[in-house]
Amino acid sequence: MATDRHQQVLNELVNWLVGVEEMAHEVYTAAAEVLGEDRHLANFVARLSKDEADHGRWMCAVRERIATGGHIPPSELRLDKAQRERVEAPLRRLQAETAAGRLTPKRAVSLIAEVEFTEWNDIFLYVLRTFGKRGREMQAMSAAIQEHERSIEAFIASRPPETRPQRDVARLAKVWDTRLLLVDDSPLILELLSGLLKASAQIVTAENGEKALAATRSHFFDAVVSDIQMSGMSGIEFYEQAVAEHPDLEKRFVFMSFDPSPAAKVFLANHHLPLLNKPFSPDELFDIVDNITTRKVP
């Protein structure tokens, strides 16, 4: 009987999360459409909508995993009706004001902050980590949640003061430490890059494409900085194999080169991949890596 009760609590929690993620996707999509005159805000809300659709798919995968049976640990968390309603309340207000045509940019930002800064994301992460998949896939999901939260903080900070939320918004909890993979067959370059970037991220280094490819199989990386010309596997070959195995790395590469070949230049242009021309300044490196880790990529 205790097992049945645990299963019921878990099913209720996961089904509620699936429903909230789906509702958030729909509400944000509708809000983005009515905020079209504020293009900056509309684009941001549309991206939030896409994020919530991704989160909903992840939670559906958790639900499917639970349904297949096997050993599932009991949930240590349950939500009563009042708690669920409190989390949903700002989302429902955003939905109602959008439908009624009363949604202003300032009100939209305020309600989105309320939605995202509830315990919703903490509950989502708890379920994902407890009952979801492990290893690299879980790392990628955690990194995506961190990007989602960081983008909200950055967007609110970028708004004119008169359109920011009236109440103070505490920083969201950090759920993932940025991880970078640095690839070069020169130990001196790897040491330099590691020293420059270690303050902002966890660093993993590889002195050739083969070792770098092995690293991507066990770890998720927010950005990969790779030389093009290397002994053995080239940077381009490493990119092609890594992306074939892990499509989530497609837009996370930065390449370095003194003098890339015409074929390499065409490849980078066709795939919209950034290039650091050696010699480069530390600020150029910081900016291009930040553009990727904060999702300012095409």
Coordinates of N, CA and C in Angstrom, one line a residue, residues 30-36 41 89-111:
A30 N 1.3 33.2 -26.8 CA 0.3 34.2 -27.0 C 0.7 35.6 -26.6
A31 N 1.5 35.7 -25.5 CA 2.0 37.0 -25.0 C 3.0 37.6 -26.0
A32 N 3.8 36.7 -26.6 CA 4.8 37.2 -27.5 C 4.1 37.9 -28.7
E33 N 3.0 37.3 -29.1 CA 2.2 37.8 -30.3 C 1.6 39.2 -30.0
V34 N 1.1 39.4 -28.8 CA 0.5 40.7 -28.5 C 1.5 41.8 -28.1
L35 N 2.8 41.4 -27.9 CA 3.8 42.3 -27.5 C 4.7 42.7 -28.7
G36 N 4.2 42.5 -29.9 CA 5.0 42.6 -31.1 C 5.6 44.0 -31.3
L41 N 11.2 42.6 -26.3 CA 10.4 41.9 -25.3 C 9.7 40.7 -26.0
A89 N -0.6 30.9 -10.2 CA -1.3 32.1 -10.2 C -0.8 33.2 -11.1
P90 N 0.5 33.5 -11.0 CA 1.0 34.6 -12.0 C 0.9 34.2 -13.4
L91 N 1.1 32.9 -13.7 CA 0.9 32.4 -15.1 C -0.5 32.6 -15.6
R92 N -1.5 32.3 -14.7 CA -2.9 32.5 -15.1 C -3.2 34.0 -15.2
R93 N -2.6 34.8 -14.4 CA -2.8 36.3 -14.6 C -2.3 36.7 -15.9
L94 N -1.1 36.2 -16.3 CA -0.5 36.6 -17.6 C -1.4 36.1 -18.7
Q95 N -2.0 34.9 -18.6 CA -2.9 34.4 -19.6 C -4.1 35.2 -19.7
A96 N -4.7 35.6 -18.6 CA -6.0 36.4 -18.6 C -5.7 37.8 -19.1
E97 N -4.7 38.5 -18.8 CA -4.4 39.8 -19.2 C -4.1 39.8 -20.7
T98 N -3.4 38.8 -21.2 CA -3.1 38.7 -22.6 C -4.4 38.5 -23.4
A99 N -5.3 37.6 -22.9 CA -6.5 37.4 -23.6 C -7.4 38.6 -23.6
A100 N -7.4 39.4 -22.6 CA -8.2 40.6 -22.5 C -7.7 41.8 -23.2
G101 N -6.5 41.7 -23.7 CA -5.8 42.8 -24.4 C -5.3 43.9 -23.5
R102 N -5.1 43.5 -22.2 CA -4.6 44.5 -21.2 C -3.1 44.5 -21.0
L103 N -2.4 43.6 -21.6 CA -1.0 43.3 -21.3 C -0.1 44.4 -21.8
T104 N 0.6 45.1 -20.9 CA 1.6 46.1 -21.2 C 2.9 45.5 -21.1
P105 N 4.0 46.1 -21.7 CA 5.3 45.5 -21.5 C 5.8 45.5 -20.1
K106 N 5.5 46.5 -19.3 CA 5.9 46.5 -17.9 C 5.2 45.4 -17.1
R107 N 3.9 45.2 -17.4 CA 3.1 44.2 -16.7 C 3.6 42.8 -17.1
A108 N 4.0 42.7 -18.4 CA 4.4 41.4 -18.9 C 5.7 41.0 -18.2
V109 N 6.7 41.9 -18.1 CA 8.0 41.6 -17.4 C 7.7 41.3 -16.0
S110 N 6.8 42.0 -15.3 CA 6.6 41.8 -13.9 C 6.0 40.4 -13.7
L111 N 5.0 40.0 -14.5 CA 4.4 38.7 -14.4 C 5.3 37.6 -14.7

